Amino acid sequence: MNQDTLTNSIELKTKFLKQIDSLKIQNQLDKLKYEIDTQNSIATEVNNFYDSAWLKLLIVITILGIILPILVQYFQRKNYKELAENLKNSFDNKLDILKYNYELRIDKIVTEYEKNLKELETKNDMAMYEIDANTYYLQGRSLMLERSFVPAVFSYLKAILQLKKCNRIDRIIPNLNMLKRALDKVEPERINFLDKVLANKFESDFESVMNKIDDEISIDSTILVKTTELRKIYLDKKTMPNNV
């Protein structure tokens, strides 16, 4: 009786321990399953996150691949346009400055050229007046040798007027001396002929020509003394009885 009771007790205990072990195993399995499910859930979420992120990245890359070149091209064109306009404006400004500077230089060169040309023309005119004066002076001397005194008077008068034009006042006195010699040789009856020659050549009479010689001559100049003498000689011959 006691033996059976002990045996039953042992069997119950053994059965109880097996149940406990079974529960422990089941608990461990459940725990393991939970952990596996949890890990799978995390892995799924991570996978979904990466899939979503990758998809978004692909979308962003696609959008950037389409829009970014357009934007870059737009800004490049805008920058190129602005750069081209700036370069054009800069070129136009520099061109205007160059044109202005060249115009100033050209105007300066033209002004200097015109000034030099005018000075050259003036010098040339002066030289020609002096050459003419020398020619008429030599012509007067030649006419004196030929005893053609009226033409000689005209030649010396012309020489004196040309010397005044080229401002060679220093050479007028010798010509006035030669003019006095020629006028002294003119016969009174030839004075009227002299008047005609002067009227034809100078469109003036003897007195008017003398006034041209005296013009702008200093009052204390020897020239005025000489012209005064010449006027007296002319008037004396003009008023001689044989010439009236």
GROMACS .gro file of C-alpha atoms in nm:
model
  244
    1MET     CA    1   0.000   0.000   0.000
    2ASN     CA    2   0.270   0.232   0.097
    3GLN     CA    3   0.473   0.107  -0.196
    4ASP     CA    4   0.196   0.191  -0.439
    5THR     CA    5   0.143   0.526  -0.287
    6LEU     CA    6   0.511   0.609  -0.322
    7THR     CA    7   0.513   0.492  -0.677
    8ASN     CA    8   0.213   0.705  -0.762
    9SER     CA    9   0.364   0.997  -0.592
   10ILE     CA   10   0.683   0.958  -0.794
   11GLU     CA   11   0.489   0.927  -1.117
   12LEU     CA   12   0.289   1.235  -1.035
   13LYS     CA   13   0.603   1.424  -0.954
   14THR     CA   14   0.766   1.305  -1.271
   15LYS     CA   15   0.461   1.398  -1.472
   16PHE     CA   16   0.450   1.735  -1.301
   17LEU     CA   17   0.817   1.798  -1.378
   18LYS     CA   18   0.759   1.699  -1.740
   19GLN     CA   19   0.472   1.942  -1.759
   20ILE     CA   20   0.688   2.211  -1.604
   21ASP     CA   21   0.967   2.134  -1.851
   22SER     CA   22   0.714   2.135  -2.132
   23LEU     CA   23   0.590   2.472  -2.016
   24LYS     CA   24   0.943   2.603  -1.994
   25ILE     CA   25   1.022   2.477  -2.342
   26GLN     CA   26   0.697   2.618  -2.473
   27ASN     CA   27   0.775   2.949  -2.302
   28GLN     CA   28   1.122   2.954  -2.455
   29LEU     CA   29   0.978   2.869  -2.795
   30ASP     CA   30   0.720   3.145  -2.762
   31LYS     CA   31   0.990   3.383  -2.651
   32LEU     CA   32   1.211   3.277  -2.942
   33LYS     CA   33   0.921   3.310  -3.182
   34TYR     CA   34   0.845   3.656  -3.047
   35GLU     CA   35   1.203   3.758  -3.089
   36ILE     CA   36   1.210   3.620  -3.443
   37ASP     CA   37   0.882   3.795  -3.525
   38THR     CA   38   1.012   4.114  -3.375
   39GLN     CA   39   1.334   4.090  -3.576
   40ASN     CA   40   1.136   4.013  -3.889
   41SER     CA   41   0.912   4.309  -3.824
   42ILE     CA   42   1.213   4.533  -3.771
   43ALA     CA   43   1.380   4.394  -4.079
   44THR     CA   44   1.060   4.449  -4.276
   45GLU     CA   45   1.029   4.803  -4.150
   46VAL     CA   46   1.395   4.870  -4.224
   47ASN     CA   47   1.355   4.715  -4.565
   48ASN     CA   48   1.043   4.919  -4.628
   49PHE     CA   49   1.224   5.230  -4.509
   50TYR     CA   50   1.515   5.169  -4.743
   51ASP     CA   51   1.283   5.082  -5.027
   52SER     CA   52   1.089   5.399  -4.966
   53ALA     CA   53   1.407   5.603  -4.924
   54TRP     CA   54   1.555   5.451  -5.238
   55LEU     CA   55   1.237   5.519  -5.429
   56LYS     CA   56   1.236   5.876  -5.304
   57LEU     CA   57   1.604   5.906  -5.393
   58LEU     CA   58   1.533   5.773  -5.742
   59ILE     CA   59   1.248   6.023  -5.774
   60VAL     CA   60   1.471   6.306  -5.653
   61ILE     CA   61   1.752   6.198  -5.884
   62THR     CA   62   1.508   6.170  -6.174
   63ILE     CA   63   1.361   6.510  -6.097
   64LEU     CA   64   1.707   6.659  -6.055
   65GLY     CA   65   1.822   6.484  -6.371
   66ILE     CA   66   1.546   6.655  -6.565
   67ILE     CA   67   1.499   6.984  -6.385
   68LEU     CA   68   1.858   7.055  -6.280
   69PRO     CA   69   1.999   7.060  -6.637
   70ILE     CA   70   1.710   7.287  -6.737
   71LEU     CA   71   1.781   7.516  -6.444
   72VAL     CA   72   2.154   7.505  -6.512
   73GLN     CA   73   2.094   7.577  -6.879
   74TYR     CA   74   1.857   7.860  -6.789
   75PHE     CA   75   2.102   8.024  -6.552
   76GLN     CA   76   2.386   7.961  -6.794
   77ARG     CA   77   2.192   8.128  -7.072
   78LYS     CA   78   2.097   8.409  -6.839
   79ASN     CA   79   2.458   8.448  -6.730
   80TYR     CA   80   2.579   8.425  -7.091
   81LYS     CA   81   2.323   8.683  -7.194
   82GLU     CA   82   2.422   8.916  -6.912
   83LEU     CA   83   2.789   8.852  -6.985
   84ALA     CA   84   2.733   8.920  -7.355
   85GLU     CA   85   2.543   9.240  -7.275
   86ASN     CA   86   2.813   9.348  -7.031
   87LEU     CA   87   3.084   9.271  -7.286
   88LYS     CA   88   2.890   9.456  -7.555
   89ASN     CA   89   2.835   9.757  -7.328
   90SER     CA   90   3.199   9.751  -7.223
   91PHE     CA   91   3.308   9.723  -7.587
   92ASP     CA   92   3.073  10.004  -7.692
   93ASN     CA   93   3.197  10.225  -7.409
   94LYS     CA   94   3.559  10.157  -7.495
   95LEU     CA   95   3.481  10.211  -7.862
   96ASP     CA   96   3.314  10.544  -7.781
   97ILE     CA   97   3.612  10.643  -7.569
   98LEU     CA   98   3.852  10.542  -7.846
   99LYS     CA   99   3.643  10.728  -8.104
  100TYR     CA  100   3.632  11.034  -7.880
  101ASN     CA  101   4.007  11.017  -7.815
  102TYR     CA  102   4.081  10.961  -8.183
  103GLU     CA  103   3.847  11.244  -8.278
  104LEU     CA  104   4.028  11.468  -8.032
  105ARG     CA  105   4.364  11.353  -8.169
  106ILE     CA  106   4.243  11.394  -8.527
  107ASP     CA  107   4.099  11.738  -8.448
  108LYS     CA  108   4.426  11.832  -8.280
  109ILE     CA  109   4.628  11.702  -8.575
  110VAL     CA  110   4.400  11.880  -8.823
  111THR     CA  111   4.418  12.202  -8.618
  112GLU     CA  112   4.797  12.180  -8.597
  113TYR     CA  113   4.814  12.096  -8.967
  114GLU     CA  114   4.591  12.390  -9.058
  115LYS     CA  115   4.794  12.615  -8.829
  116ASN     CA  116   5.121  12.495  -8.978
  117LEU     CA  117   4.977  12.520  -9.327
  118LYS     CA  118   4.858  12.874  -9.259
  119GLU     CA  119   5.200  12.966  -9.120
  120LEU     CA  120   5.362  12.806  -9.422
  121GLU     CA  121   5.129  12.990  -9.657
  122THR     CA  122   5.203  13.316  -9.474
  123LYS     CA  123   5.577  13.254  -9.498
  124ASN     CA  124   5.536  13.159  -9.862
  125ASP     CA  125   5.335  13.476  -9.928
  126MET     CA  126   5.598  13.683  -9.749
  127ALA     CA  127   5.871  13.517  -9.952
  128MET     CA  128   5.679  13.579 -10.275
  129TYR     CA  129   5.623  13.945 -10.182
  130GLU     CA  130   5.995  13.983 -10.120
  131ILE     CA  131   6.081  13.808 -10.445
  132ASP     CA  132   5.841  14.038 -10.629
  133ALA     CA  133   5.999  14.338 -10.456
  134ASN     CA  134   6.345  14.224 -10.564
  135THR     CA  135   6.219  14.168 -10.918
  136TYR     CA  136   6.061  14.514 -10.942
  137TYR     CA  137   6.371  14.672 -10.788
  138LEU     CA  138   6.596  14.506 -11.049
  139GLN     CA  139   6.345  14.596 -11.319
  140GLY     CA  140   6.356  14.958 -11.206
  141ARG     CA  141   6.737  14.964 -11.226
  142SER     CA  142   6.725  14.813 -11.574
  143LEU     CA  143   6.469  15.073 -11.685
  144MET     CA  144   6.686  15.349 -11.540
  145LEU     CA  145   6.973  15.229 -11.760
  146GLU     CA  146   6.734  15.237 -12.054
  147ARG     CA  147   6.627  15.587 -11.949
  148SER     CA  148   6.266  15.471 -11.925
  149PHE     CA  149   6.202  15.677 -11.615
  150VAL     CA  150   5.821  15.662 -11.594
  151PRO     CA  151   5.817  15.279 -11.597
  152ALA     CA  152   6.109  15.292 -11.354
  153VAL     CA  153   5.902  15.507 -11.113
  154PHE     CA  154   5.623  15.251 -11.130
  155SER     CA  155   5.870  14.962 -11.070
  156TYR     CA  156   6.016  15.123 -10.757
  157LEU     CA  157   5.672  15.210 -10.622
  158LYS     CA  158   5.562  14.850 -10.675
  159ALA     CA  159   5.879  14.720 -10.506
  160ILE     CA  160   5.815  14.945 -10.202
  161LEU     CA  161   5.454  14.832 -10.165
  162GLN     CA  162   5.559  14.465 -10.186
  163LEU     CA  163   5.825  14.526  -9.920
  164LYS     CA  164   5.556  14.667  -9.691
  165LYS     CA  165   5.345  14.353  -9.741
  166CYS     CA  166   5.632  14.128  -9.628
  167ASN     CA  167   5.724  14.373  -9.348
  168ARG     CA  168   6.073  14.437  -9.485
  169ILE     CA  169   6.066  14.802  -9.377
  170ASP     CA  170   6.448  14.802  -9.357
  171ARG     CA  171   6.469  14.771  -9.734
  172ILE     CA  172   6.224  15.049  -9.819
  173ILE     CA  173   6.473  15.338  -9.782
  174PRO     CA  174   6.707  15.215 -10.063
  175ASN     CA  175   6.404  15.181 -10.291
  176LEU     CA  176   6.282  15.529 -10.198
  177ASN     CA  177   6.624  15.666 -10.287
  178MET     CA  178   6.610  15.496 -10.627
  179LEU     CA  179   6.250  15.619 -10.670
  180LYS     CA  180   6.366  15.976 -10.601
  181ARG     CA  181   6.638  15.942 -10.866
  182ALA     CA  182   6.386  15.811 -11.121
  183LEU     CA  183   6.124  16.078 -11.042
  184ASP     CA  184   6.388  16.351 -11.073
  185LYS     CA  185   6.455  16.226 -11.428
  186VAL     CA  186   6.091  16.239 -11.538
  187GLU     CA  187   6.027  16.545 -11.755
  188PRO     CA  188   5.738  16.767 -11.638
  189GLU     CA  189   5.547  16.699 -11.958
  190ARG     CA  190   5.560  16.324 -11.878
  191ILE     CA  191   5.390  16.363 -11.540
  192ASN     CA  192   5.045  16.325 -11.695
  193PHE     CA  193   5.160  16.003 -11.857
  194LEU     CA  194   5.288  15.888 -11.515
  195ASP     CA  195   4.944  15.962 -11.370
  196LYS     CA  196   4.785  15.742 -11.636
  197VAL     CA  197   5.028  15.458 -11.566
  198LEU     CA  198   4.957  15.477 -11.191
  199ALA     CA  199   4.581  15.492 -11.248
  200ASN     CA  200   4.605  15.186 -11.473
  201LYS     CA  201   4.838  14.981 -11.251
  202PHE     CA  202   4.735  15.089 -10.901
  203GLU     CA  203   4.394  15.245 -10.967
  204SER     CA  204   4.535  15.536 -10.762
  205ASP     CA  205   4.717  15.864 -10.812
  206PHE     CA  206   5.067  15.946 -10.688
  207GLU     CA  207   4.943  16.098 -10.360
  208SER     CA  208   4.734  15.789 -10.276
  209VAL     CA  209   5.033  15.562 -10.336
  210MET     CA  210   5.243  15.779 -10.104
  211ASN     CA  211   4.974  15.748  -9.839
  212LYS     CA  212   4.988  15.367  -9.866
  213ILE     CA  213   5.363  15.381  -9.813
  214ASP     CA  214   5.322  15.611  -9.509
  215ASP     CA  215   5.050  15.394  -9.355
  216GLU     CA  216   5.151  15.244  -9.017
  217ILE     CA  217   5.497  15.400  -9.042
  218SER     CA  218   5.638  15.564  -8.729
  219ILE     CA  219   5.612  15.941  -8.732
  220ASP     CA  220   5.984  15.980  -8.667
  221SER     CA  221   6.079  15.737  -8.943
  222THR     CA  222   6.312  15.839  -9.227
  223ILE     CA  223   6.052  15.693  -9.461
  224LEU     CA  224   5.814  15.982  -9.391
  225VAL     CA  225   6.094  16.228  -9.466
  226LYS     CA  226   6.158  16.057  -9.799
  227THR     CA  227   5.791  16.043  -9.900
  228THR     CA  228   5.753  16.410  -9.813
  229GLU     CA  229   6.044  16.489 -10.048
  230LEU     CA  230   5.888  16.275 -10.321
  231ARG     CA  231   5.552  16.455 -10.288
  232LYS     CA  232   5.727  16.791 -10.330
  233ILE     CA  233   5.916  16.673 -10.641
  234TYR     CA  234   5.595  16.535 -10.793
  235LEU     CA  235   5.393  16.851 -10.718
  236ASP     CA  236   5.669  17.077 -10.849
  237LYS     CA  237   5.673  16.890 -11.180
  238LYS     CA  238   5.295  16.869 -11.188
  239THR     CA  239   5.253  17.246 -11.143
  240MET     CA  240   5.526  17.358 -11.382
  241PRO     CA  241   5.391  17.602 -11.644
  242ASN     CA  242   5.482  17.372 -11.933
  243ASN     CA  243   5.273  17.091 -11.775
  244VAL     CA  244   4.961  17.296 -11.701
   0.00000   0.00000   0.00000
